[in-house]
Amino acid sequence: MRNIDILDFKGSYYEIGLAHGRKLNDSMHYQSMLSGFKDNLNLEQNTKEIKSTLNYFCPNLLDELNGLQEGMKYPESDVLKLFGGYDMPILEMGCTSFITADYYVRNYDFSPLIYDGSFVIQRHNENDWTCGNSELVVGRLDGMNHNGLTCGLHFVNNDLHKKGFIGSTIVRIVLEMCKTVEEALDLLKELPHAASYNYSLADRYGNFAVFEASPKKTNIHREKESLSCVNMFQTDKMKSYNRANVYSSLERMEALSQLSKAKKPVREVHNWFSDQASPVFYTDYEHFFGTLHTVSYVPKLNKVILTAPGDEPKEIKF
């Protein structure tokens, strides 16, 4: 099982990309993973389109990619295709979140073979930072920004796959561009979605929601006391876009329903998520469905709790 490295970068987007790229050159795991991507994925995107789309929605990411290119000594086209997060093949991962007005707790389930294993902190100045578990360096599986906005992805279906951003790039753009749940919901309506995902959201003001997104249609799901999110759409408007088999998601929803009644504190919920005996913890790593991290974001306190399977929780405070 992969440990989670906490990478703490300071500087401009270019400087952070440069430092991150140099670090990746020394990572045997990452070089092996990228070699596998190049050999097995059909990466024939239009690089001009990637640049123009990123420049429109989040130009800072282009600066970071420029630094990454210099740090890794990769051709610009390779960096844009591998890390730009646009018009890429879809990876089917599992995720479970439980959200209240005070905290956001989440498990990410996939394979350690395709996992950055990095929790990245980017500090641009004292009052401007983002943090989160990375995917393909620039993307985020989940994360929080200095405004307390928290966002995570939940794969639902790729039957309607079309040209657009992958989920982890969408999470990153939301964290870079938005301050509140309402701002995030507005931006998510505009972004081009490549596949069907849930985006679970929380902010410092006690707001929380799930944005249900498919390439054809989107919807917003809200509850009053708490909100559970898994790998299926829950609203009647979007259920037709679910996969035929949502048995695992239904199991997790049933388990999470007990949490909403109990009103437990964040540390207790976090420990329950990360317990290997928990109904929301999975160990089928060979079939791309094993829990790789448990993370809790507490927006009002600028606090993160992060646990790798079998490890002790690490607390990060900003």
PDB file of C-alpha atoms in Angstrom:
ATOM      1  CA  MET A   1       0.000   0.000   0.000  1.00  0.00           C
ATOM      2  CA  ARG A   2       1.284   3.470  -0.837  1.00  0.00           C
ATOM      3  CA  ASN A   3       1.985   6.002   1.875  1.00  0.00           C
ATOM      4  CA  ILE A   4       0.751   9.547   1.389  1.00  0.00           C
ATOM      5  CA  ASP A   5       3.468  12.179   1.004  1.00  0.00           C
ATOM      6  CA  ILE A   6       2.585  15.663   2.246  1.00  0.00           C
ATOM      7  CA  LEU A   7       4.165  18.118  -0.204  1.00  0.00           C
ATOM      8  CA  ASP A   8       4.263  21.745   0.945  1.00  0.00           C
ATOM      9  CA  PHE A   9       5.153  24.232  -1.816  1.00  0.00           C
ATOM     10  CA  LYS A  10       5.509  28.024  -1.685  1.00  0.00           C
ATOM     11  CA  GLY A  11       5.770  30.516  -4.517  1.00  0.00           C
ATOM     12  CA  SER A  12       4.102  31.423  -7.793  1.00  0.00           C
ATOM     13  CA  TYR A  13       2.195  28.856  -9.828  1.00  0.00           C
ATOM     14  CA  TYR A  14       5.186  28.531 -12.160  1.00  0.00           C
ATOM     15  CA  GLU A  15       7.619  28.106  -9.266  1.00  0.00           C
ATOM     16  CA  ILE A  16       5.435  25.471  -7.632  1.00  0.00           C
ATOM     17  CA  GLY A  17       5.073  23.575 -10.919  1.00  0.00           C
ATOM     18  CA  LEU A  18       8.843  23.698 -11.376  1.00  0.00           C
ATOM     19  CA  ALA A  19       9.546  22.361  -7.873  1.00  0.00           C
ATOM     20  CA  HIS A  20       6.874  19.676  -8.193  1.00  0.00           C
ATOM     21  CA  GLY A  21       8.219  18.563 -11.558  1.00  0.00           C
ATOM     22  CA  ARG A  22      11.740  18.188 -10.217  1.00  0.00           C
ATOM     23  CA  LYS A  23      10.449  16.099  -7.323  1.00  0.00           C
ATOM     24  CA  LEU A  24       8.547  13.809  -9.701  1.00  0.00           C
ATOM     25  CA  ASN A  25      11.733  13.131 -11.647  1.00  0.00           C
ATOM     26  CA  ASP A  26      13.058  11.404  -8.525  1.00  0.00           C
ATOM     27  CA  SER A  27       9.915   9.285  -7.998  1.00  0.00           C
ATOM     28  CA  MET A  28      10.220   5.755  -9.413  1.00  0.00           C
ATOM     29  CA  HIS A  29       6.498   5.174  -8.773  1.00  0.00           C
ATOM     30  CA  TYR A  30       5.493   8.240 -10.729  1.00  0.00           C
ATOM     31  CA  GLN A  31       7.824   7.605 -13.640  1.00  0.00           C
ATOM     32  CA  SER A  32       6.498   4.043 -13.886  1.00  0.00           C
ATOM     33  CA  MET A  33       2.884   5.251 -13.761  1.00  0.00           C
ATOM     34  CA  LEU A  34       3.468   7.848 -16.484  1.00  0.00           C
ATOM     35  CA  SER A  35       5.225   5.292 -18.669  1.00  0.00           C
ATOM     36  CA  GLY A  36       2.172   3.044 -18.346  1.00  0.00           C
ATOM     37  CA  PHE A  37      -0.130   5.906 -19.317  1.00  0.00           C
ATOM     38  CA  LYS A  38       1.886   6.679 -22.407  1.00  0.00           C
ATOM     39  CA  ASP A  39       1.948   3.038 -23.469  1.00  0.00           C
ATOM     40  CA  ASN A  40      -1.714   2.193 -22.829  1.00  0.00           C
ATOM     41  CA  LEU A  41      -3.751   5.367 -23.270  1.00  0.00           C
ATOM     42  CA  ASN A  42      -4.633   6.989 -26.551  1.00  0.00           C
ATOM     43  CA  LEU A  43      -3.467  10.539 -25.820  1.00  0.00           C
ATOM     44  CA  GLU A  44      -4.163  12.375 -29.059  1.00  0.00           C
ATOM     45  CA  GLN A  45      -5.722  15.576 -27.722  1.00  0.00           C
ATOM     46  CA  ASN A  46      -5.467  18.921 -29.472  1.00  0.00           C
ATOM     47  CA  THR A  47      -2.903  20.823 -27.402  1.00  0.00           C
ATOM     48  CA  LYS A  48      -4.028  24.223 -28.683  1.00  0.00           C
ATOM     49  CA  GLU A  49      -7.549  23.421 -27.507  1.00  0.00           C
ATOM     50  CA  ILE A  50      -6.279  22.338 -24.082  1.00  0.00           C
ATOM     51  CA  LYS A  51      -4.386  25.611 -23.679  1.00  0.00           C
ATOM     52  CA  SER A  52      -7.247  27.819 -24.829  1.00  0.00           C
ATOM     53  CA  THR A  53      -9.819  26.035 -22.640  1.00  0.00           C
ATOM     54  CA  LEU A  54      -7.618  26.197 -19.539  1.00  0.00           C
ATOM     55  CA  ASN A  55      -6.779  29.824 -20.271  1.00  0.00           C
ATOM     56  CA  TYR A  56     -10.493  30.635 -20.376  1.00  0.00           C
ATOM     57  CA  PHE A  57     -11.484  28.873 -17.144  1.00  0.00           C
ATOM     58  CA  CYS A  58      -8.314  28.926 -14.996  1.00  0.00           C
ATOM     59  CA  PRO A  59      -5.188  30.527 -16.519  1.00  0.00           C
ATOM     60  CA  ASN A  60      -3.116  29.963 -13.365  1.00  0.00           C
ATOM     61  CA  LEU A  61      -3.025  26.255 -14.176  1.00  0.00           C
ATOM     62  CA  LEU A  62      -1.238  27.006 -17.441  1.00  0.00           C
ATOM     63  CA  ASP A  63       1.501  28.774 -15.466  1.00  0.00           C
ATOM     64  CA  GLU A  64       1.794  25.720 -13.226  1.00  0.00           C
ATOM     65  CA  LEU A  65       1.970  23.407 -16.246  1.00  0.00           C
ATOM     66  CA  ASN A  66       4.731  25.567 -17.746  1.00  0.00           C
ATOM     67  CA  GLY A  67       6.725  25.159 -14.548  1.00  0.00           C
ATOM     68  CA  LEU A  68       5.988  21.435 -14.473  1.00  0.00           C
ATOM     69  CA  GLN A  69       7.266  21.100 -18.035  1.00  0.00           C
ATOM     70  CA  GLU A  70      10.534  22.789 -17.133  1.00  0.00           C
ATOM     71  CA  GLY A  71      10.921  20.737 -13.959  1.00  0.00           C
ATOM     72  CA  MET A  72      10.256  17.397 -15.634  1.00  0.00           C
ATOM     73  CA  LYS A  73      12.047  18.249 -18.903  1.00  0.00           C
ATOM     74  CA  TYR A  74       9.069  16.904 -20.839  1.00  0.00           C
ATOM     75  CA  PRO A  75       7.880  18.254 -24.202  1.00  0.00           C
ATOM     76  CA  GLU A  76       5.065  20.799 -23.836  1.00  0.00           C
ATOM     77  CA  SER A  77       2.669  18.544 -25.740  1.00  0.00           C
ATOM     78  CA  ASP A  78       3.269  15.645 -23.326  1.00  0.00           C
ATOM     79  CA  VAL A  79       2.694  17.827 -20.264  1.00  0.00           C
ATOM     80  CA  LEU A  80      -0.539  19.272 -21.659  1.00  0.00           C
ATOM     81  CA  LYS A  81      -1.867  15.848 -22.677  1.00  0.00           C
ATOM     82  CA  LEU A  82      -0.916  14.043 -19.460  1.00  0.00           C
ATOM     83  CA  PHE A  83      -1.650  16.750 -16.891  1.00  0.00           C
ATOM     84  CA  GLY A  84      -3.967  19.280 -18.562  1.00  0.00           C
ATOM     85  CA  GLY A  85      -7.029  17.200 -17.646  1.00  0.00           C
ATOM     86  CA  TYR A  86      -8.945  17.883 -20.859  1.00  0.00           C
ATOM     87  CA  ASP A  87     -10.295  15.341 -23.374  1.00  0.00           C
ATOM     88  CA  MET A  88      -8.683  12.428 -21.523  1.00  0.00           C
ATOM     89  CA  PRO A  89      -9.744   8.801 -20.931  1.00  0.00           C
ATOM     90  CA  ILE A  90     -11.940   8.375 -17.846  1.00  0.00           C
ATOM     91  CA  LEU A  91     -10.754   6.443 -14.781  1.00  0.00           C
ATOM     92  CA  GLU A  92     -13.585   4.727 -12.881  1.00  0.00           C
ATOM     93  CA  MET A  93     -12.976   5.281  -9.167  1.00  0.00           C
ATOM     94  CA  GLY A  94     -15.128   4.963  -6.062  1.00  0.00           C
ATOM     95  CA  CYS A  95     -15.645   7.612  -3.398  1.00  0.00           C
ATOM     96  CA  THR A  96     -17.824   8.102  -0.319  1.00  0.00           C
ATOM     97  CA  SER A  97     -18.454  11.406   1.510  1.00  0.00           C
ATOM     98  CA  PHE A  98     -20.464  12.556   4.497  1.00  0.00           C
ATOM     99  CA  ILE A  99     -21.017  16.293   4.935  1.00  0.00           C
ATOM    100  CA  THR A 100     -22.515  18.497   7.642  1.00  0.00           C
ATOM    101  CA  ALA A 101     -22.443  22.240   8.315  1.00  0.00           C
ATOM    102  CA  ASP A 102     -19.242  21.677  10.342  1.00  0.00           C
ATOM    103  CA  TYR A 103     -17.171  19.100   8.456  1.00  0.00           C
ATOM    104  CA  TYR A 104     -16.623  17.046   5.315  1.00  0.00           C
ATOM    105  CA  VAL A 105     -15.376  13.422   5.619  1.00  0.00           C
ATOM    106  CA  ARG A 106     -14.420  11.265   2.643  1.00  0.00           C
ATOM    107  CA  ASN A 107     -12.937   7.955   1.495  1.00  0.00           C
ATOM    108  CA  TYR A 108     -11.287   7.591  -1.901  1.00  0.00           C
ATOM    109  CA  ASP A 109     -11.304   4.090  -3.432  1.00  0.00           C
ATOM    110  CA  PHE A 110      -9.247   2.962  -6.416  1.00  0.00           C
ATOM    111  CA  SER A 111      -5.950   1.183  -7.159  1.00  0.00           C
ATOM    112  CA  PRO A 112      -2.548   2.079  -5.628  1.00  0.00           C
ATOM    113  CA  LEU A 113      -1.056   1.513  -9.089  1.00  0.00           C
ATOM    114  CA  ILE A 114      -2.817   4.640 -10.394  1.00  0.00           C
ATOM    115  CA  TYR A 115      -2.566   6.970  -7.425  1.00  0.00           C
ATOM    116  CA  ASP A 116      -0.315   9.958  -6.844  1.00  0.00           C
ATOM    117  CA  GLY A 117      -0.139   9.283  -3.114  1.00  0.00           C
ATOM    118  CA  SER A 118       0.456  13.007  -2.546  1.00  0.00           C
ATOM    119  CA  PHE A 119      -1.376  15.554  -0.424  1.00  0.00           C
ATOM    120  CA  VAL A 120      -0.300  18.840  -1.959  1.00  0.00           C
ATOM    121  CA  ILE A 121      -0.266  22.197  -0.181  1.00  0.00           C
ATOM    122  CA  GLN A 122       0.283  25.253  -2.376  1.00  0.00           C
ATOM    123  CA  ARG A 123       1.002  28.542  -0.598  1.00  0.00           C
ATOM    124  CA  HIS A 124       1.089  31.570  -2.886  1.00  0.00           C
ATOM    125  CA  ASN A 125       1.241  33.962   0.053  1.00  0.00           C
ATOM    126  CA  GLU A 126       0.183  33.941   3.699  1.00  0.00           C
ATOM    127  CA  ASN A 127      -3.534  34.278   2.954  1.00  0.00           C
ATOM    128  CA  ASP A 128      -3.724  32.401  -0.342  1.00  0.00           C
ATOM    129  CA  TRP A 129      -3.427  28.602  -0.249  1.00  0.00           C
ATOM    130  CA  THR A 130      -5.056  25.434  -1.476  1.00  0.00           C
ATOM    131  CA  CYS A 131      -4.560  21.856  -0.339  1.00  0.00           C
ATOM    132  CA  GLY A 132      -5.762  18.435  -1.405  1.00  0.00           C
ATOM    133  CA  ASN A 133      -5.047  14.917  -2.589  1.00  0.00           C
ATOM    134  CA  SER A 134      -3.619  15.143  -6.080  1.00  0.00           C
ATOM    135  CA  GLU A 135      -4.383  13.225  -9.254  1.00  0.00           C
ATOM    136  CA  LEU A 136      -2.026  13.559 -12.218  1.00  0.00           C
ATOM    137  CA  VAL A 137      -0.163  16.301 -10.310  1.00  0.00           C
ATOM    138  CA  VAL A 138      -2.352  19.280 -11.199  1.00  0.00           C
ATOM    139  CA  GLY A 139      -5.761  17.706 -10.522  1.00  0.00           C
ATOM    140  CA  ARG A 140      -7.331  17.157  -7.106  1.00  0.00           C
ATOM    141  CA  LEU A 141      -9.410  14.204  -5.948  1.00  0.00           C
ATOM    142  CA  ASP A 142     -10.563  16.378  -3.064  1.00  0.00           C
ATOM    143  CA  GLY A 143      -9.347  19.563  -1.427  1.00  0.00           C
ATOM    144  CA  MET A 144      -9.943  22.827   0.403  1.00  0.00           C
ATOM    145  CA  ASN A 145      -8.868  26.427  -0.197  1.00  0.00           C
ATOM    146  CA  HIS A 146      -8.062  29.337   2.124  1.00  0.00           C
ATOM    147  CA  ASN A 147     -11.681  30.509   1.921  1.00  0.00           C
ATOM    148  CA  GLY A 148     -12.814  27.202   3.436  1.00  0.00           C
ATOM    149  CA  LEU A 149     -14.420  25.938   0.228  1.00  0.00           C
ATOM    150  CA  THR A 150     -14.143  22.152   0.046  1.00  0.00           C
ATOM    151  CA  CYS A 151     -14.801  19.964  -2.993  1.00  0.00           C
ATOM    152  CA  GLY A 152     -14.440  16.288  -3.904  1.00  0.00           C
ATOM    153  CA  LEU A 153     -15.298  14.092  -6.876  1.00  0.00           C
ATOM    154  CA  HIS A 154     -17.403  10.922  -7.115  1.00  0.00           C
ATOM    155  CA  PHE A 155     -17.371   9.002 -10.398  1.00  0.00           C
ATOM    156  CA  VAL A 156     -20.865   7.971 -11.598  1.00  0.00           C
ATOM    157  CA  ASN A 157     -20.774   6.863 -15.253  1.00  0.00           C
ATOM    158  CA  ASN A 158     -18.845   7.343 -18.498  1.00  0.00           C
ATOM    159  CA  ASP A 159     -21.454   6.061 -20.961  1.00  0.00           C
ATOM    160  CA  LEU A 160     -21.983   9.613 -22.231  1.00  0.00           C
ATOM    161  CA  HIS A 161     -18.272  10.456 -22.335  1.00  0.00           C
ATOM    162  CA  LYS A 162     -17.489  13.472 -24.497  1.00  0.00           C
ATOM    163  CA  LYS A 163     -14.830  16.141 -24.832  1.00  0.00           C
ATOM    164  CA  GLY A 164     -14.431  18.084 -21.598  1.00  0.00           C
ATOM    165  CA  PHE A 165     -12.553  18.220 -18.296  1.00  0.00           C
ATOM    166  CA  ILE A 166     -11.932  15.139 -16.184  1.00  0.00           C
ATOM    167  CA  GLY A 167     -13.260  15.222 -12.626  1.00  0.00           C
ATOM    168  CA  SER A 168      -9.984  15.950 -10.823  1.00  0.00           C
ATOM    169  CA  THR A 169      -9.273  18.974 -13.011  1.00  0.00           C
ATOM    170  CA  ILE A 170     -12.786  20.259 -12.334  1.00  0.00           C
ATOM    171  CA  VAL A 171     -12.201  19.960  -8.579  1.00  0.00           C
ATOM    172  CA  ARG A 172      -8.948  21.902  -8.922  1.00  0.00           C
ATOM    173  CA  ILE A 173     -10.554  24.668 -11.000  1.00  0.00           C
ATOM    174  CA  VAL A 174     -13.349  25.026  -8.438  1.00  0.00           C
ATOM    175  CA  LEU A 175     -10.817  25.368  -5.605  1.00  0.00           C
ATOM    176  CA  GLU A 176      -8.812  27.942  -7.560  1.00  0.00           C
ATOM    177  CA  MET A 177     -11.712  30.082  -8.725  1.00  0.00           C
ATOM    178  CA  CYS A 178     -14.426  29.962  -6.032  1.00  0.00           C
ATOM    179  CA  LYS A 179     -14.948  31.058  -2.419  1.00  0.00           C
ATOM    180  CA  THR A 180     -18.321  29.559  -1.501  1.00  0.00           C
ATOM    181  CA  VAL A 181     -20.614  26.661  -2.367  1.00  0.00           C
ATOM    182  CA  GLU A 182     -22.885  28.977  -4.357  1.00  0.00           C
ATOM    183  CA  GLU A 183     -19.991  30.282  -6.461  1.00  0.00           C
ATOM    184  CA  ALA A 184     -18.862  26.700  -7.062  1.00  0.00           C
ATOM    185  CA  LEU A 185     -22.337  25.632  -8.178  1.00  0.00           C
ATOM    186  CA  ASP A 186     -22.465  28.508 -10.666  1.00  0.00           C
ATOM    187  CA  LEU A 187     -19.055  27.624 -12.111  1.00  0.00           C
ATOM    188  CA  LEU A 188     -19.861  23.908 -12.305  1.00  0.00           C
ATOM    189  CA  LYS A 189     -22.827  24.772 -14.531  1.00  0.00           C
ATOM    190  CA  GLU A 190     -20.444  26.418 -17.018  1.00  0.00           C
ATOM    191  CA  LEU A 191     -17.602  23.898 -17.125  1.00  0.00           C
ATOM    192  CA  PRO A 192     -17.495  21.265 -19.915  1.00  0.00           C
ATOM    193  CA  HIS A 193     -18.024  17.865 -18.233  1.00  0.00           C
ATOM    194  CA  ALA A 194     -16.430  14.854 -19.916  1.00  0.00           C
ATOM    195  CA  ALA A 195     -18.386  12.242 -17.930  1.00  0.00           C
ATOM    196  CA  SER A 196     -20.971  11.835 -15.195  1.00  0.00           C
ATOM    197  CA  TYR A 197     -19.732  12.784 -11.728  1.00  0.00           C
ATOM    198  CA  ASN A 198     -21.008  14.024  -8.406  1.00  0.00           C
ATOM    199  CA  TYR A 199     -19.138  16.966  -6.908  1.00  0.00           C
ATOM    200  CA  SER A 200     -19.651  17.206  -3.148  1.00  0.00           C
ATOM    201  CA  LEU A 201     -19.200  20.676  -1.681  1.00  0.00           C
ATOM    202  CA  ALA A 202     -18.969  22.446   1.672  1.00  0.00           C
ATOM    203  CA  ASP A 203     -17.842  25.896   2.848  1.00  0.00           C
ATOM    204  CA  ARG A 204     -16.937  27.874   5.951  1.00  0.00           C
ATOM    205  CA  TYR A 205     -20.443  29.306   6.277  1.00  0.00           C
ATOM    206  CA  GLY A 206     -22.096  25.953   6.898  1.00  0.00           C
ATOM    207  CA  ASN A 207     -23.408  25.517   3.353  1.00  0.00           C
ATOM    208  CA  PHE A 208     -23.163  22.141   1.621  1.00  0.00           C
ATOM    209  CA  ALA A 209     -24.516  20.578  -1.581  1.00  0.00           C
ATOM    210  CA  VAL A 210     -23.859  17.985  -4.264  1.00  0.00           C
ATOM    211  CA  PHE A 211     -23.645  19.018  -7.900  1.00  0.00           C
ATOM    212  CA  GLU A 212     -24.810  16.152 -10.128  1.00  0.00           C
ATOM    213  CA  ALA A 213     -23.164  16.502 -13.535  1.00  0.00           C
ATOM    214  CA  SER A 214     -23.457  14.589 -16.791  1.00  0.00           C
ATOM    215  CA  PRO A 215     -22.376  15.791 -20.238  1.00  0.00           C
ATOM    216  CA  LYS A 216     -26.063  16.277 -21.100  1.00  0.00           C
ATOM    217  CA  LYS A 217     -27.694  17.555 -17.928  1.00  0.00           C
ATOM    218  CA  THR A 218     -26.858  18.829 -14.424  1.00  0.00           C
ATOM    219  CA  ASN A 219     -28.724  19.203 -11.153  1.00  0.00           C
ATOM    220  CA  ILE A 220     -28.168  20.359  -7.562  1.00  0.00           C
ATOM    221  CA  HIS A 221     -28.925  18.093  -4.601  1.00  0.00           C
ATOM    222  CA  ARG A 222     -29.326  19.505  -1.079  1.00  0.00           C
ATOM    223  CA  GLU A 223     -30.415  18.269   2.344  1.00  0.00           C
ATOM    224  CA  LYS A 224     -30.935  20.166   5.606  1.00  0.00           C
ATOM    225  CA  GLU A 225     -28.980  18.398   8.370  1.00  0.00           C
ATOM    226  CA  SER A 226     -26.355  16.381   6.492  1.00  0.00           C
ATOM    227  CA  LEU A 227     -25.613  15.029   3.051  1.00  0.00           C
ATOM    228  CA  SER A 228     -24.189  11.694   1.913  1.00  0.00           C
ATOM    229  CA  CYS A 229     -22.583  11.256  -1.497  1.00  0.00           C
ATOM    230  CA  VAL A 230     -21.472   8.080  -3.305  1.00  0.00           C
ATOM    231  CA  ASN A 231     -21.060   6.882  -6.908  1.00  0.00           C
ATOM    232  CA  MET A 232     -24.609   7.422  -8.114  1.00  0.00           C
ATOM    233  CA  PHE A 233     -27.018  10.283  -8.712  1.00  0.00           C
ATOM    234  CA  GLN A 234     -29.737  10.485  -6.057  1.00  0.00           C
ATOM    235  CA  THR A 235     -32.272  12.905  -7.545  1.00  0.00           C
ATOM    236  CA  ASP A 236     -35.093  11.706  -9.781  1.00  0.00           C
ATOM    237  CA  LYS A 237     -33.992  14.147 -12.484  1.00  0.00           C
ATOM    238  CA  MET A 238     -30.598  12.429 -12.842  1.00  0.00           C
ATOM    239  CA  LYS A 239     -31.144   8.761 -11.896  1.00  0.00           C
ATOM    240  CA  SER A 240     -31.482   7.675 -15.526  1.00  0.00           C
ATOM    241  CA  TYR A 241     -27.780   8.523 -16.003  1.00  0.00           C
ATOM    242  CA  ASN A 242     -26.619   6.035 -13.356  1.00  0.00           C
ATOM    243  CA  ARG A 243     -24.892   2.763 -14.185  1.00  0.00           C
ATOM    244  CA  ALA A 244     -27.095  -0.333 -14.142  1.00  0.00           C
ATOM    245  CA  ASN A 245     -25.292  -1.733 -11.085  1.00  0.00           C
ATOM    246  CA  VAL A 246     -25.273   0.677  -8.127  1.00  0.00           C
ATOM    247  CA  TYR A 247     -25.413  -2.012  -5.447  1.00  0.00           C
ATOM    248  CA  SER A 248     -22.231  -0.862  -3.685  1.00  0.00           C
ATOM    249  CA  SER A 249     -23.441   2.736  -3.640  1.00  0.00           C
ATOM    250  CA  LEU A 250     -26.778   1.714  -2.161  1.00  0.00           C
ATOM    251  CA  GLU A 251     -24.977  -0.278   0.551  1.00  0.00           C
ATOM    252  CA  ARG A 252     -22.872   2.723   1.487  1.00  0.00           C
ATOM    253  CA  MET A 253     -25.890   5.043   1.488  1.00  0.00           C
ATOM    254  CA  GLU A 254     -27.622   2.739   3.946  1.00  0.00           C
ATOM    255  CA  ALA A 255     -24.575   2.730   6.231  1.00  0.00           C
ATOM    256  CA  LEU A 256     -24.245   6.508   6.019  1.00  0.00           C
ATOM    257  CA  SER A 257     -27.904   7.011   6.945  1.00  0.00           C
ATOM    258  CA  GLN A 258     -26.990   5.949  10.478  1.00  0.00           C
ATOM    259  CA  LEU A 259     -24.446   8.777  10.725  1.00  0.00           C
ATOM    260  CA  SER A 260     -27.020  11.441   9.941  1.00  0.00           C
ATOM    261  CA  LYS A 261     -29.092  10.277  12.900  1.00  0.00           C
ATOM    262  CA  ALA A 262     -26.175  10.004  15.342  1.00  0.00           C
ATOM    263  CA  LYS A 263     -24.660  13.513  14.854  1.00  0.00           C
ATOM    264  CA  LYS A 264     -21.135  12.433  15.783  1.00  0.00           C
ATOM    265  CA  PRO A 265     -18.073  14.743  15.978  1.00  0.00           C
ATOM    266  CA  VAL A 266     -15.651  14.846  13.059  1.00  0.00           C
ATOM    267  CA  ARG A 267     -12.880  12.765  14.619  1.00  0.00           C
ATOM    268  CA  GLU A 268     -15.300   9.941  15.442  1.00  0.00           C
ATOM    269  CA  VAL A 269     -16.717   9.957  11.907  1.00  0.00           C
ATOM    270  CA  HIS A 270     -13.205  10.071  10.443  1.00  0.00           C
ATOM    271  CA  ASN A 271     -12.113   7.073  12.505  1.00  0.00           C
ATOM    272  CA  TRP A 272     -15.212   5.145  11.413  1.00  0.00           C
ATOM    273  CA  PHE A 273     -14.476   5.874   7.737  1.00  0.00           C
ATOM    274  CA  SER A 274     -10.846   4.765   8.090  1.00  0.00           C
ATOM    275  CA  ASP A 275     -11.594   1.606  10.081  1.00  0.00           C
ATOM    276  CA  GLN A 276     -11.009  -1.416   7.826  1.00  0.00           C
ATOM    277  CA  ALA A 277     -14.089  -3.057   9.388  1.00  0.00           C
ATOM    278  CA  SER A 278     -16.276  -0.128   8.313  1.00  0.00           C
ATOM    279  CA  PRO A 279     -18.923  -0.744   5.607  1.00  0.00           C
ATOM    280  CA  VAL A 280     -17.506   2.220   3.667  1.00  0.00           C
ATOM    281  CA  PHE A 281     -13.914   0.893   3.678  1.00  0.00           C
ATOM    282  CA  TYR A 282     -13.003  -1.383   0.750  1.00  0.00           C
ATOM    283  CA  THR A 283     -10.034  -3.696   0.178  1.00  0.00           C
ATOM    284  CA  ASP A 284     -10.540  -4.958  -3.384  1.00  0.00           C
ATOM    285  CA  TYR A 285      -7.380  -3.251  -4.643  1.00  0.00           C
ATOM    286  CA  GLU A 286      -6.810  -5.781  -7.441  1.00  0.00           C
ATOM    287  CA  HIS A 287     -10.119  -4.760  -9.030  1.00  0.00           C
ATOM    288  CA  PHE A 288      -9.581  -1.002  -8.585  1.00  0.00           C
ATOM    289  CA  PHE A 289     -11.848  -0.686  -5.550  1.00  0.00           C
ATOM    290  CA  GLY A 290      -9.739  -0.349  -2.412  1.00  0.00           C
ATOM    291  CA  THR A 291      -9.694   2.572   0.009  1.00  0.00           C
ATOM    292  CA  LEU A 292      -6.540   4.653  -0.532  1.00  0.00           C
ATOM    293  CA  HIS A 293      -7.182   7.520   1.866  1.00  0.00           C
ATOM    294  CA  THR A 294      -9.606   8.924   4.382  1.00  0.00           C
ATOM    295  CA  VAL A 295      -9.632  12.700   4.630  1.00  0.00           C
ATOM    296  CA  SER A 296     -11.657  15.142   6.725  1.00  0.00           C
ATOM    297  CA  TYR A 297     -11.851  18.865   6.035  1.00  0.00           C
ATOM    298  CA  VAL A 298     -13.036  21.270   8.750  1.00  0.00           C
ATOM    299  CA  PRO A 299     -13.510  24.581   6.898  1.00  0.00           C
ATOM    300  CA  LYS A 300     -14.338  26.732   9.931  1.00  0.00           C
ATOM    301  CA  LEU A 301     -11.034  25.732  11.587  1.00  0.00           C
ATOM    302  CA  ASN A 302      -8.808  25.497   8.482  1.00  0.00           C
ATOM    303  CA  LYS A 303      -8.032  21.947   9.583  1.00  0.00           C
ATOM    304  CA  VAL A 304      -7.459  18.675   7.705  1.00  0.00           C
ATOM    305  CA  ILE A 305      -7.241  15.123   9.063  1.00  0.00           C
ATOM    306  CA  LEU A 306      -5.613  12.632   6.682  1.00  0.00           C
ATOM    307  CA  THR A 307      -5.225   8.866   7.092  1.00  0.00           C
ATOM    308  CA  ALA A 308      -3.630   6.276   4.803  1.00  0.00           C
ATOM    309  CA  PRO A 309      -4.857   2.673   5.263  1.00  0.00           C
ATOM    310  CA  GLY A 310      -3.312   1.131   8.360  1.00  0.00           C
ATOM    311  CA  ASP A 311      -1.631   4.391   9.368  1.00  0.00           C
ATOM    312  CA  GLU A 312      -2.256   6.896  12.154  1.00  0.00           C
ATOM    313  CA  PRO A 313      -4.224  10.061  11.367  1.00  0.00           C
ATOM    314  CA  LYS A 314      -2.186  13.147  10.478  1.00  0.00           C
ATOM    315  CA  GLU A 315      -3.594  16.576  11.369  1.00  0.00           C
ATOM    316  CA  ILE A 316      -2.754  19.593   9.212  1.00  0.00           C
ATOM    317  CA  LYS A 317      -3.676  23.086  10.448  1.00  0.00           C
ATOM    318  CA  PHE A 318      -3.463  26.328   8.497  1.00  0.00           C
TER     319      PHE A 318
END
